Short mmCIF file of C-alpha atoms in Angstrom, two decimals:
data_model
loop_
_atom_site.label_atom_id
_atom_site.label_comp_id
_atom_site.label_asym_id
_atom_site.label_seq_id
_atom_site.Cartn_x
_atom_site.Cartn_y
_atom_site.Cartn_z
CA MET A 286 -188.06 184.72 63.29
CA LEU A 287 -184.32 184.84 63.64
CA GLN A 288 -182.92 187.08 66.34
CA MET A 289 -181.50 190.16 64.69
CA VAL A 290 -177.88 190.96 65.47
CA GLU A 291 -176.68 194.56 65.58
CA ARG A 292 -173.97 195.19 63.02
CA PRO A 293 -173.20 197.65 60.22
CA GLU A 294 -176.20 198.12 57.95
CA CYS A 295 -176.53 196.02 54.81
CA SER A 296 -179.10 197.61 52.56
CA CYS A 297 -179.86 194.28 50.89
CA ASP A 298 -181.58 192.80 53.95
CA ASN A 299 -184.82 191.00 53.30
CA ASP A 300 -186.89 188.36 55.05
CA VAL A 301 -188.00 185.09 53.48
CA ASP A 302 -190.20 182.78 55.55
CA GLY A 303 -188.82 184.33 58.71
CA VAL A 304 -185.21 183.79 57.68
CA ARG A 305 -182.95 186.80 57.23
CA GLN A 306 -180.98 186.83 54.00
CA ASN A 307 -178.58 189.34 52.46
CA ARG A 308 -178.03 189.68 48.75
CA ALA A 309 -174.72 190.46 47.14
CA GLN A 310 -174.94 193.60 45.08
CA ALA A 311 -176.45 196.06 47.54
CA CYS A 312 -174.44 195.46 50.70
CA HIS A 313 -171.92 198.28 50.80
CA HIS A 314 -169.71 200.13 53.18
CA PRO A 315 -171.38 203.10 54.82
CA GLY A 316 -169.93 206.31 53.44
CA SER A 317 -168.68 204.67 50.26
CA GLY A 318 -171.12 206.73 48.20
CA SER A 319 -171.87 203.63 46.12
CA SER A 320 -174.09 200.58 46.27
CA ASN A 321 -172.74 198.97 43.12
CA GLY A 322 -170.52 196.49 44.93
CA ALA A 323 -167.31 198.51 44.67
CA TYR A 324 -164.88 197.09 47.19
CA MET A 325 -163.35 199.11 49.99
CA LYS A 326 -160.80 197.80 52.46
CA SER A 327 -162.27 196.79 55.79
CA GLY A 328 -160.54 199.68 57.51
CA ASP A 329 -162.93 202.01 55.65
CA GLY A 330 -166.06 200.17 56.77
CA PRO A 331 -167.41 196.89 58.11
CA LEU A 332 -165.74 193.56 57.51
CA ARG A 333 -167.38 191.97 54.47
CA VAL A 334 -167.96 188.21 54.55
CA ALA A 335 -169.47 186.24 51.67
CA ILE A 336 -171.31 182.98 52.30
CA LEU A 337 -170.96 180.84 49.18
CA ASN A 338 -174.14 178.78 49.23
CA LEU A 339 -173.69 175.51 47.33
CA THR A 340 -176.94 173.86 48.48
CA LEU A 341 -180.15 173.53 46.50
CA PRO A 342 -183.50 172.82 48.21
CA PHE A 343 -184.50 169.16 48.13
CA GLU A 344 -186.90 168.87 45.19
CA ASP A 345 -190.30 170.31 46.19
CA THR A 346 -189.98 169.96 49.95
CA GLY A 347 -188.34 173.20 51.06
CA ALA A 348 -185.68 171.23 52.95
CA PHE A 349 -182.33 173.09 52.95
CA ALA A 350 -183.95 176.13 51.33
CA HIS A 351 -182.31 178.58 53.76
CA THR A 352 -178.81 177.17 54.20
CA GLY A 353 -177.07 180.48 53.64
CA ALA A 354 -179.29 182.28 56.14
CA GLU A 355 -178.73 179.53 58.72
CA ILE A 356 -174.96 179.97 58.35
CA GLU A 357 -175.36 183.71 58.84
CA LYS A 358 -177.50 183.19 61.93
CA TRP A 359 -174.83 180.87 63.37
CA ILE A 360 -171.82 183.14 62.86
CA ALA A 361 -173.26 186.67 63.01
CA PRO A 362 -173.35 186.93 66.83
CA ALA A 363 -169.59 186.22 66.90
CA MET A 364 -168.90 188.94 64.30
CA PRO A 365 -171.02 191.99 65.17
CA GLU A 366 -168.68 194.19 63.11
CA ALA A 367 -169.31 192.24 59.89
CA CYS A 368 -171.68 192.59 56.96
CA PHE A 369 -172.73 189.23 55.50
CA GLU A 370 -173.81 188.48 51.96
CA ILE A 371 -175.18 185.20 50.63
CA LEU A 372 -174.10 184.28 47.11
CA ASP A 373 -176.16 181.42 45.66
CA ILE A 374 -173.44 179.77 43.61
CA ALA A 375 -175.46 176.55 43.20
CA ARG A 376 -178.23 178.58 41.52
CA GLY A 377 -175.80 180.07 39.01
CA GLU A 378 -174.74 183.26 40.76
CA PRO A 379 -171.16 184.07 39.67
CA LEU A 380 -168.19 183.85 41.96
CA PRO A 381 -166.93 187.27 43.07
CA GLU A 382 -163.55 188.83 42.59
CA ILE A 383 -161.42 187.50 45.44
CA GLN A 384 -160.65 190.92 46.93
CA GLN A 385 -164.30 191.96 46.86
CA TYR A 386 -164.75 190.40 50.31
CA ASP A 387 -162.60 190.04 53.41
CA GLY A 388 -163.39 186.34 53.86
CA TYR A 389 -165.51 183.46 52.63
CA VAL A 390 -167.62 180.68 54.14
CA ILE A 391 -167.98 177.62 51.89
CA SER A 392 -171.26 175.82 52.63
CA GLY A 393 -172.30 172.21 52.46
CA SER A 394 -173.84 170.72 49.35
CA GLU A 395 -175.76 167.71 48.09
CA MET A 396 -172.88 167.26 45.65
CA GLY A 397 -169.59 165.44 46.16
CA VAL A 398 -166.16 166.63 45.06
CA TYR A 399 -166.30 164.03 42.28
CA ASP A 400 -169.55 165.38 40.76
CA GLU A 401 -169.48 167.39 37.55
CA VAL A 402 -171.50 170.56 37.93
CA ASP A 403 -170.89 173.90 36.25
CA TRP A 404 -169.60 175.66 39.37
CA MET A 405 -167.23 172.94 40.63
CA GLU A 406 -164.08 173.68 38.63
CA PRO A 407 -164.39 177.49 38.84
CA LEU A 408 -164.82 177.14 42.60
CA ARG A 409 -161.69 175.00 42.86
CA ARG A 410 -159.71 177.69 41.03
CA PHE A 411 -161.26 180.32 43.26
CA LEU A 412 -160.15 178.43 46.40
CA LEU A 413 -156.61 178.07 45.08
CA ASP A 414 -156.48 181.80 44.38
CA CYS A 415 -157.80 182.50 47.89
CA ARG A 416 -155.00 180.38 49.33
CA ASP A 417 -152.41 182.18 47.23
CA GLU A 418 -153.79 185.56 48.34
CA LYS A 419 -154.21 184.35 51.95
CA GLN A 420 -157.88 185.23 51.91
CA PRO A 421 -159.66 183.73 54.96
CA LEU A 422 -161.76 180.63 54.34
CA VAL A 423 -164.12 178.57 56.51
CA GLY A 424 -165.46 175.29 55.11
CA ILE A 425 -168.54 173.39 56.28
CA CYS A 426 -169.17 169.71 55.39
CA PHE A 427 -168.84 169.71 51.58
CA GLY A 428 -166.83 172.91 51.94
CA HIS A 429 -164.47 171.00 54.26
CA GLN A 430 -164.15 168.20 51.72
CA LEU A 431 -163.68 170.48 48.72
CA MET A 432 -161.01 172.57 50.42
CA ALA A 433 -159.03 169.45 51.34
CA HIS A 434 -159.46 167.89 47.89
CA THR A 435 -158.48 171.13 46.14
CA PHE A 436 -155.44 171.76 48.32
CA GLY A 437 -153.84 168.38 47.64
CA GLY A 438 -155.72 165.95 49.88
CA ARG A 439 -158.56 163.62 49.00
CA ALA A 440 -162.24 163.30 49.82
CA GLU A 441 -164.43 160.41 48.78
CA LYS A 442 -167.60 158.46 49.55
CA VAL A 443 -166.82 156.08 52.40
CA HIS A 444 -170.13 154.85 53.84
CA ARG A 445 -173.87 155.30 53.81
CA HIS A 446 -175.26 158.59 55.00
CA VAL A 447 -174.44 159.59 58.56
CA VAL A 448 -177.21 161.82 59.88
CA GLY A 449 -178.03 163.23 63.30
CA THR A 450 -175.79 164.05 66.25
CA ARG A 451 -172.30 162.64 66.65
CA LYS A 452 -169.56 163.31 69.17
CA PHE A 453 -166.36 164.94 67.94
CA THR A 454 -163.15 165.54 69.87
CA ILE A 455 -162.01 169.08 69.02
CA ASP A 456 -158.70 170.27 70.46
CA GLY A 457 -159.00 167.53 73.07
CA VAL A 458 -162.57 168.41 74.12
CA LYS A 459 -165.56 166.21 73.28
CA ARG A 460 -168.37 168.18 71.60
CA ASP A 461 -171.70 167.11 70.13
CA ALA A 462 -172.25 168.22 66.53
CA HIS A 463 -174.92 167.80 63.88
CA VAL A 464 -173.95 165.87 60.75
CA TRP A 465 -175.40 164.86 57.40
CA HIS A 466 -172.92 163.34 54.96
CA GLN A 467 -171.63 160.20 53.29
CA ASP A 468 -168.30 161.59 52.02
CA GLN A 469 -165.34 162.60 54.11
CA VAL A 470 -161.69 163.58 53.87
CA VAL A 471 -159.44 160.53 53.68
CA ILE A 472 -156.07 162.16 52.85
CA ILE A 473 -154.92 165.31 54.66
CA PRO A 474 -153.64 168.03 52.30
CA PRO A 475 -150.17 169.53 52.71
CA GLY A 476 -150.14 172.50 55.03
CA ALA A 477 -153.07 171.25 57.11
CA ARG A 478 -153.33 169.56 60.49
CA VAL A 479 -156.18 167.63 62.09
CA SER A 480 -157.60 169.36 65.16
CA GLY A 481 -160.84 167.43 65.42
CA PHE A 482 -162.13 163.91 64.80
CA ALA A 483 -164.92 161.45 65.54
CA ASP A 484 -164.77 157.69 66.01
CA TYR A 485 -166.04 157.21 62.44
CA CYS A 486 -164.39 160.32 60.94
CA PRO A 487 -160.62 160.66 61.50
CA VAL A 488 -160.42 164.03 59.73
CA GLY A 489 -163.24 166.00 61.33
CA VAL A 490 -161.60 169.45 61.58
CA LEU A 491 -158.65 170.84 59.63
CA ASP A 492 -156.55 173.91 60.37
CA TYR A 493 -154.43 175.32 57.53
CA ASP A 494 -151.16 177.22 57.35
CA PHE A 495 -153.00 180.32 56.09
CA PRO A 496 -156.18 181.85 57.56
CA ALA A 497 -158.46 178.87 56.94
CA PHE A 498 -160.13 176.02 58.75
CA SER A 499 -162.89 173.57 57.95
CA MET A 500 -165.15 171.05 59.67
CA GLN A 501 -167.06 167.97 58.58
CA PHE A 502 -170.12 168.72 60.72
CA HIS A 503 -172.80 171.41 60.33
CA PRO A 504 -172.57 174.02 63.10
CA GLU A 505 -175.35 176.03 61.44
CA PHE A 506 -177.95 173.25 61.88
CA SER A 507 -180.16 173.75 64.91
CA ARG A 508 -182.01 170.88 66.53
CA ASP A 509 -185.27 172.13 65.00
CA SER A 510 -183.97 172.83 61.50
CA LEU A 511 -182.23 169.46 61.19
CA SER A 512 -185.23 167.56 62.53
CA ARG A 513 -187.51 169.46 60.17
CA SER A 514 -185.36 168.66 57.14
CA ILE A 515 -185.33 164.97 58.05
CA GLY A 516 -189.10 164.98 58.35
CA LEU A 517 -189.57 166.76 55.03
CA ILE A 518 -187.61 164.22 52.99
CA MET A 519 -188.22 161.02 54.98
CA GLY A 520 -188.83 158.16 52.58
CA ARG A 521 -187.42 160.17 49.67
CA GLY A 522 -183.97 161.48 50.57
CA ILE A 523 -183.48 159.43 53.71
CA GLU A 524 -184.60 155.91 54.64
CA PRO A 525 -187.20 155.75 57.45
CA GLN A 526 -184.99 153.64 59.72
CA LEU A 527 -182.02 155.97 59.32
CA ALA A 528 -184.33 158.95 59.87
CA ALA A 529 -185.63 157.44 63.11
CA GLU A 530 -182.10 156.81 64.37
CA ALA A 531 -181.07 160.32 63.40
CA LEU A 532 -184.02 161.94 65.17
CA GLN A 533 -183.29 159.95 68.32
CA SER A 534 -179.64 161.05 68.30
CA ILE A 535 -180.72 164.67 67.84
CA ASP A 536 -183.09 164.44 70.80
CA GLU A 537 -180.34 162.94 72.97
CA GLY A 538 -177.55 165.30 71.86
CA GLU A 539 -176.54 168.66 73.27
CA VAL A 540 -175.20 170.79 70.41
CA ALA A 541 -174.20 174.35 71.27
CA ALA A 542 -175.79 176.99 69.07
CA ASP A 543 -172.43 178.78 68.81
CA LEU A 544 -170.37 175.65 68.11
CA MET A 545 -167.09 176.79 66.44
CA ALA A 546 -168.50 180.29 65.77
CA ASP A 547 -165.73 182.07 67.67
CA ARG A 548 -163.10 180.05 65.84
CA ALA A 549 -164.67 180.83 62.49
CA ALA A 550 -164.82 184.53 63.38
CA TYR A 551 -161.16 184.49 64.40
CA VAL A 552 -160.17 183.01 61.03
CA LEU A 553 -162.43 185.31 58.99
CA ARG A 554 -160.76 188.30 60.65
CA GLY A 555 -157.53 187.05 59.09
CA ARG A 556 -156.01 185.80 62.34
CA GLY A 557 -156.06 182.07 61.68
#
């Protein structure tokens, strides 16, 4: 069971397999007199953050089934004043009106920026509108790639899957981080600067000239959740040898549970 974090009540809380999830329509500002999703500025209630979940579970395994909830678990302790809602965009849930939330977290995905899925182009337009309106954004893995690609850079497939724990240098400090990807950003978009990298990934973290930042790694993955996902799809979604190497790197790594959470919270409060 996830540790519950005290914050303003979201009436859409429910629990699925021990993982706390919030749904979009019912989370509302206390005192608003409405639970129909009507937006109120954060000064009238809690900060509202939407997690745009772009991940589907891996076939019939249950791997990656709770990505949105894992992101919430990662960032919620750093934002006790916030109300989080998970929008399952990959399952067909519509994108919100930009001003409906105070900030957005863009999740990872099994897709690449070059894949044609129904939500890809609308999400690109949504990100451009967020930039124009200076709405805070935090991108994770695919979210990192899509933000860069949308804002004038480029992301592409560059190698076989990299899975496990890798060491990134972030603002001059070496940090272990969990990764699972084969694409990465290869051209930095205008208005962005690199603030983190790995020996195999020159563009590991990007800071933007509006309240936004993104990272190639997965801060929401715990040692247990990443190891479990590898085990669930071994021989199907990941080769046994790569899986063994990944599991060894996870055992040997030391990834902080709150990796980049304070930075994400800072940006989502509009201070990036």
